[in-house]
């Protein structure tokens, strides 16, 4: 065998060994919905094999787990979910799949906002929450009875079996980059615990990604600053953007509550229409996961134009405008700013 043939053989052998090692070292991770799937991929890199349950453009509020979901969870080392009772179907799924691995609540330790039933202004009430509440168990729904008391549609009685009944806090916390930096640290620690030998890689990936988040946050604040504060008023189908409202001082209003399964009453819709007319609100938006007929009706009955589609509870498909978390945040802010200019 010539020297060059031997060298090529050794390189090929080295590549095949490294690819086998890489395949063997991938840890199986299940994520509950597409935003978390992307965040875990950013931190986990080549070391993780991700099965994401609620796919692109999917609505986690009304998701019905399939038998293959239980199978994926049964073989996972780590299950990553949002927490804050966003995935009301998850506790039963974990139980039925006899999951023995590590469960990670990505939103643990973020600065939460109290659940809003209908509208969420830029100065919405928020408070720090950094202790271990396992919000994925459907409990304590009486906390938000007062939040919903004025709604005609509160006929669900906060039944423990209604998986859309969120708890005390608004679960849509990924619409704050500040919060997602906490998510990333939690994911890094969860992966390092499940796979200690690659902890240094997870730490490096997380640090790099947090730098990208910080850079994007500065850019988005500059874009929003182009719009006078008094003009930053928008309507969305359901109340999913309270954290964006807080961080960027945008006034969001929604006829539906924090779940797409809650129904807007005729009174709620009339109130929104009156508000649009009185305050001269220019833009209403549809969502990638919501039934948008209500928004279209509101647009028809007012001078507010549909300013585009926002990605609320799910990323777009890979060929769409919001296939990653960074692109989703940029796309949503661009869409809002362009509609309000």
Coordinates of C-alpha atoms in Angstrom, one line a residue:
X1 CA 0.0 0.0 0.0
X2 CA 1.4 3.4 -1.0
X3 CA 1.8 6.1 1.6
X4 CA -0.9 8.3 0.0
X5 CA -3.4 5.3 -0.1
X6 CA -2.5 4.5 3.5
X7 CA -3.1 8.2 4.5
X8 CA -6.5 8.3 2.7
X9 CA -7.5 5.0 4.4
X10 CA -6.5 6.3 7.8
X11 CA -8.5 9.6 7.2
X12 CA -11.5 7.5 6.1
X13 CA -11.2 5.3 9.1
X14 CA -10.9 8.4 11.4
X15 CA -14.0 9.9 9.8
X16 CA -16.1 6.8 10.1
X17 CA -15.0 6.4 13.8
X18 CA -15.8 10.0 14.6
X19 CA -19.2 9.7 12.9
X20 CA -20.0 6.5 14.8
X21 CA -18.9 8.2 18.0
X22 CA -21.0 11.2 17.2
X23 CA -24.0 9.0 16.5
X24 CA -23.5 7.1 19.7
X25 CA -23.1 10.3 21.8
X26 CA -26.4 11.9 20.7
X27 CA -28.7 12.1 23.6
X28 CA -32.5 11.7 22.9
X29 CA -34.3 14.9 23.9
X30 CA -38.1 15.6 23.6
X31 CA -39.3 19.2 23.3
X32 CA -42.9 20.2 23.8
X33 CA -43.2 22.8 21.0
X34 CA -41.2 24.3 18.1
X35 CA -39.7 27.3 19.9
X36 CA -38.1 25.0 22.5
X37 CA -37.0 22.6 19.7
X38 CA -35.0 25.4 18.2
X39 CA -33.5 26.6 21.5
X40 CA -32.4 23.1 22.5
X41 CA -30.9 22.6 19.0
X42 CA -28.9 25.9 19.4
X43 CA -27.5 24.8 22.8
X44 CA -27.2 21.0 22.1
X45 CA -25.7 21.2 18.6
X46 CA -24.4 17.9 17.3
X47 CA -24.9 16.2 20.7
X48 CA -28.7 16.0 20.7
X49 CA -31.3 14.1 18.8
X50 CA -34.5 16.2 19.2
X51 CA -38.1 14.9 18.8
X52 CA -40.4 18.0 18.9
X53 CA -44.0 17.3 19.7
X54 CA -46.1 20.3 18.6
X55 CA -44.8 21.0 15.1
X56 CA -44.3 24.3 13.2
X57 CA -47.5 26.4 13.0
X58 CA -49.1 24.0 15.6
X59 CA -51.2 25.2 18.5
X60 CA -50.0 23.8 21.8
X61 CA -53.1 25.0 23.6
X62 CA -55.3 22.4 21.8
X63 CA -52.7 19.7 21.1
X64 CA -53.8 16.1 21.4
X65 CA -50.7 13.8 22.0
X66 CA -50.3 10.8 19.7
X67 CA -49.1 7.3 20.7
X68 CA -45.8 8.0 19.0
X69 CA -45.3 11.0 21.4
X70 CA -45.5 8.6 24.4
X71 CA -43.0 6.3 22.6
X72 CA -40.6 9.2 22.0
X73 CA -40.8 10.4 25.7
X74 CA -40.3 6.8 27.0
X75 CA -36.9 6.6 25.3
X76 CA -35.8 10.2 26.0
X77 CA -33.2 11.2 28.5
X78 CA -34.5 14.8 28.8
X79 CA -37.9 16.3 28.2
X80 CA -38.0 20.1 27.9
X81 CA -41.2 21.9 28.3
X82 CA -42.2 25.6 28.8
X83 CA -43.9 25.3 32.2
X84 CA -46.3 27.9 33.6
X85 CA -49.1 25.4 32.7
X86 CA -48.7 26.1 28.9
X87 CA -48.7 22.3 28.1
X88 CA -51.7 21.2 30.2
X89 CA -51.6 17.8 28.4
X90 CA -48.0 17.1 29.3
X91 CA -48.4 15.7 32.9
X92 CA -50.7 12.9 31.7
X93 CA -48.4 12.2 28.7
X94 CA -45.4 11.9 31.0
X95 CA -47.3 9.6 33.3
X96 CA -48.7 7.3 30.5
X97 CA -45.2 7.0 28.9
X98 CA -43.6 6.0 32.2
X99 CA -40.9 8.6 31.7
X100 CA -37.8 8.0 33.9
X101 CA -35.5 10.7 32.6
X102 CA -35.0 14.4 33.5
X103 CA -37.9 16.9 33.2
X104 CA -36.9 20.5 32.5
X105 CA -39.1 23.5 32.8
X106 CA -37.5 26.0 30.5
X107 CA -39.3 29.0 32.0
X108 CA -38.2 28.3 35.6
X109 CA -36.8 31.5 37.2
X110 CA -38.0 34.0 34.6
X111 CA -39.7 37.3 35.5
X112 CA -43.3 36.4 34.9
X113 CA -46.4 38.4 34.2
X114 CA -49.7 37.7 35.8
X115 CA -52.2 36.0 33.4
X116 CA -54.2 38.5 31.5
X117 CA -57.7 37.5 30.3
X118 CA -58.1 40.0 27.5
X119 CA -55.8 43.0 27.0
X120 CA -52.2 43.5 27.7
X121 CA -50.7 47.0 27.7
X122 CA -47.1 48.0 27.5
X123 CA -47.0 48.5 31.3
X124 CA -48.7 45.3 32.2
X125 CA -48.4 43.9 35.7
X126 CA -45.4 41.7 36.2
X127 CA -43.4 40.2 39.0
X128 CA -40.4 38.2 39.5
X129 CA -40.9 34.4 40.0
X130 CA -37.8 32.4 40.5
X131 CA -38.7 29.5 42.8
X132 CA -39.7 26.0 41.9
X133 CA -43.3 26.0 41.0
X134 CA -44.1 23.0 38.8
X135 CA -46.8 24.8 36.8
X136 CA -47.4 21.8 34.6
X137 CA -49.8 20.2 37.0
X138 CA -53.3 21.7 36.5
X139 CA -53.9 23.2 39.9
X140 CA -54.7 26.5 41.6
X141 CA -56.9 27.7 38.8
X142 CA -58.8 29.8 41.3
X143 CA -55.9 32.3 41.3
X144 CA -57.2 33.8 38.1
X145 CA -60.9 33.8 38.7
X146 CA -60.8 37.5 39.4
X147 CA -58.9 38.0 36.1
X148 CA -61.7 36.4 34.1
X149 CA -64.7 37.5 36.2
X150 CA -65.9 40.1 33.7
X151 CA -65.9 37.6 30.8
X152 CA -69.2 36.2 29.5
X153 CA -67.3 33.3 28.1
X154 CA -65.9 32.0 31.4
X155 CA -68.2 28.9 31.2
X156 CA -65.3 26.5 31.5
X157 CA -65.3 26.7 35.3
X158 CA -61.5 26.2 35.3
X159 CA -62.2 22.5 35.1
X160 CA -59.0 20.5 35.9
X161 CA -59.6 18.5 32.7
X162 CA -59.6 21.6 30.5
X163 CA -56.1 21.6 29.2
X164 CA -56.3 25.2 28.0
X165 CA -56.8 26.7 31.5
X166 CA -53.6 28.4 32.2
X167 CA -52.6 29.2 35.8
X168 CA -51.7 32.3 37.6
X169 CA -49.0 33.4 35.2
X170 CA -49.1 34.2 31.4
X171 CA -47.2 31.3 29.9
X172 CA -46.1 33.0 26.6
X173 CA -42.9 34.1 28.2
X174 CA -40.7 33.3 25.1
X175 CA -41.8 36.7 23.6
X176 CA -39.2 38.3 25.8
X177 CA -35.5 37.9 24.8
X178 CA -34.6 38.6 28.4
X179 CA -36.7 35.6 29.5
X180 CA -35.2 33.4 26.7
X181 CA -31.7 34.0 28.0
X182 CA -33.0 32.3 31.2
X183 CA -34.4 29.5 29.1
X184 CA -31.0 29.0 27.4
X185 CA -29.2 28.8 30.8
X186 CA -31.8 26.3 32.0
X187 CA -31.4 24.2 28.9
X188 CA -27.6 24.3 29.1
X189 CA -27.8 23.1 32.7
X190 CA -30.3 20.4 31.8
X191 CA -28.2 19.1 28.9
X192 CA -25.0 19.2 31.1
X193 CA -26.8 17.1 33.8
X194 CA -28.0 14.6 31.2
X195 CA -24.7 14.5 29.3
X196 CA -21.9 15.7 31.6
X197 CA -19.0 14.8 29.2
X198 CA -20.2 17.5 26.7
X199 CA -21.0 20.1 29.3
X200 CA -18.2 22.4 28.1
X201 CA -19.8 22.4 24.6
X202 CA -23.2 23.2 25.9
X203 CA -21.8 26.1 27.9
X204 CA -20.0 27.5 24.9
X205 CA -23.0 27.1 22.6
X206 CA -25.3 28.8 25.2
X207 CA -22.8 31.7 25.7
X208 CA -22.6 32.2 21.9
X209 CA -26.4 32.1 21.5
X210 CA -26.9 34.6 24.3
X211 CA -24.6 37.0 22.5
X212 CA -26.8 36.6 19.4
X213 CA -29.9 37.3 21.6
X214 CA -28.4 40.4 23.1
X215 CA -27.4 41.7 19.6
X216 CA -30.9 41.1 18.3
X217 CA -32.6 42.7 21.3
X218 CA -30.6 46.0 20.7
X219 CA -31.6 45.9 17.0
X220 CA -35.3 45.4 17.8
X221 CA -35.4 48.2 20.4
X222 CA -34.0 50.5 17.7
X223 CA -36.7 49.5 15.3
X224 CA -39.5 50.0 17.8
X225 CA -38.1 53.4 18.7
X226 CA -39.0 54.6 15.2
X227 CA -42.7 54.5 16.2
X228 CA -43.9 57.1 18.7
X229 CA -45.1 55.5 21.9
X230 CA -48.7 56.7 21.6
X231 CA -48.9 55.0 18.1
X232 CA -47.8 51.6 19.4
X233 CA -51.2 50.0 19.7
X234 CA -52.1 46.8 18.0
X235 CA -54.8 44.1 18.1
X236 CA -54.1 40.3 18.0
X237 CA -56.5 37.3 18.2
X238 CA -55.4 36.0 21.6
X239 CA -53.4 37.5 24.4
X240 CA -50.0 36.0 23.6
X241 CA -47.8 39.1 23.5
X242 CA -47.7 40.5 27.1
X243 CA -44.0 39.9 27.4
X244 CA -43.3 41.7 24.1
X245 CA -45.6 44.5 25.3
X246 CA -43.6 44.8 28.5
X247 CA -40.1 44.7 26.9
X248 CA -40.8 47.0 23.9
X249 CA -43.5 49.2 25.3
X250 CA -46.1 48.2 22.8
X251 CA -49.8 48.3 23.6
X252 CA -51.4 44.9 22.7
X253 CA -55.1 44.2 22.9
X254 CA -56.9 40.9 22.2
X255 CA -60.5 39.8 22.1
X256 CA -59.5 36.3 23.3
X257 CA -57.7 35.5 26.6
X258 CA -54.3 33.8 26.9
X259 CA -55.5 30.5 25.4
X260 CA -56.8 30.1 21.8
X261 CA -59.5 27.8 23.3
X262 CA -61.1 30.6 25.3
X263 CA -63.9 32.3 23.4
X264 CA -64.3 36.0 23.0
X265 CA -67.8 37.2 23.9
X266 CA -69.8 39.6 21.8
X267 CA -69.1 42.2 24.6
X268 CA -65.3 41.7 24.3
X269 CA -65.5 42.2 20.5
X270 CA -67.6 45.3 20.8
X271 CA -65.2 46.7 23.4
X272 CA -62.3 46.2 21.1
X273 CA -64.1 47.8 18.1
X274 CA -65.0 50.8 20.3
X275 CA -61.4 51.1 21.4
X276 CA -60.0 50.9 17.9
X277 CA -62.4 53.7 16.8
X278 CA -61.8 55.9 19.8
X279 CA -58.0 55.5 19.9
X280 CA -57.4 55.4 16.2
X281 CA -55.7 52.0 16.3
X282 CA -54.2 51.4 12.9
X283 CA -53.2 47.7 12.8
X284 CA -54.8 44.4 13.6
X285 CA -52.9 41.2 13.1
X286 CA -53.7 37.6 12.4
X287 CA -51.7 34.7 14.0
X288 CA -50.2 31.6 12.5
X289 CA -52.0 29.4 15.0
X290 CA -55.3 31.2 15.6
X291 CA -58.8 31.2 14.0
X292 CA -58.5 34.6 12.4
X293 CA -62.2 35.2 11.4
X294 CA -62.7 37.4 14.4
X295 CA -59.8 39.7 13.5
X296 CA -61.1 39.9 9.9
X297 CA -64.5 40.9 11.2
X298 CA -63.0 43.5 13.5
X299 CA -61.0 44.9 10.5
X300 CA -64.1 45.1 8.4
X301 CA -66.1 47.0 11.0
X302 CA -63.3 49.5 11.7
X303 CA -60.6 51.4 9.7
X304 CA -57.9 49.2 11.1
X305 CA -56.1 47.2 8.4
X306 CA -54.8 43.7 8.8
X307 CA -51.1 44.4 9.2
X308 CA -49.9 40.9 8.6
X309 CA -49.4 37.6 10.4
X310 CA -47.6 37.3 13.7
X311 CA -46.0 34.1 14.9
X312 CA -47.2 33.6 18.5
X313 CA -47.1 30.1 19.8
X314 CA -45.1 28.3 17.1
X315 CA -42.4 28.8 14.5
X316 CA -43.0 28.7 10.8
X317 CA -42.1 25.8 8.6
X318 CA -38.4 25.8 7.5
X319 CA -39.2 27.7 4.3
X320 CA -41.4 30.3 6.1
X321 CA -40.3 33.7 7.5
X322 CA -39.9 32.5 11.1
X323 CA -38.2 29.1 11.1
X324 CA -36.0 29.9 14.2
X325 CA -36.6 31.8 17.4
X326 CA -34.3 34.7 16.3
X327 CA -36.0 35.0 13.0
X328 CA -39.5 34.8 14.6
X329 CA -38.7 37.7 17.0
X330 CA -37.2 39.8 14.2
X331 CA -40.1 39.0 11.8
X332 CA -42.8 39.8 14.4
X333 CA -41.2 43.2 15.3
X334 CA -40.6 44.1 11.7
X335 CA -44.2 43.3 10.8
X336 CA -45.6 45.4 13.7
X337 CA -43.3 48.3 13.0
X338 CA -44.0 48.3 9.2
X339 CA -47.8 48.2 9.9
X340 CA -47.6 51.2 12.4
X341 CA -45.3 53.4 10.2

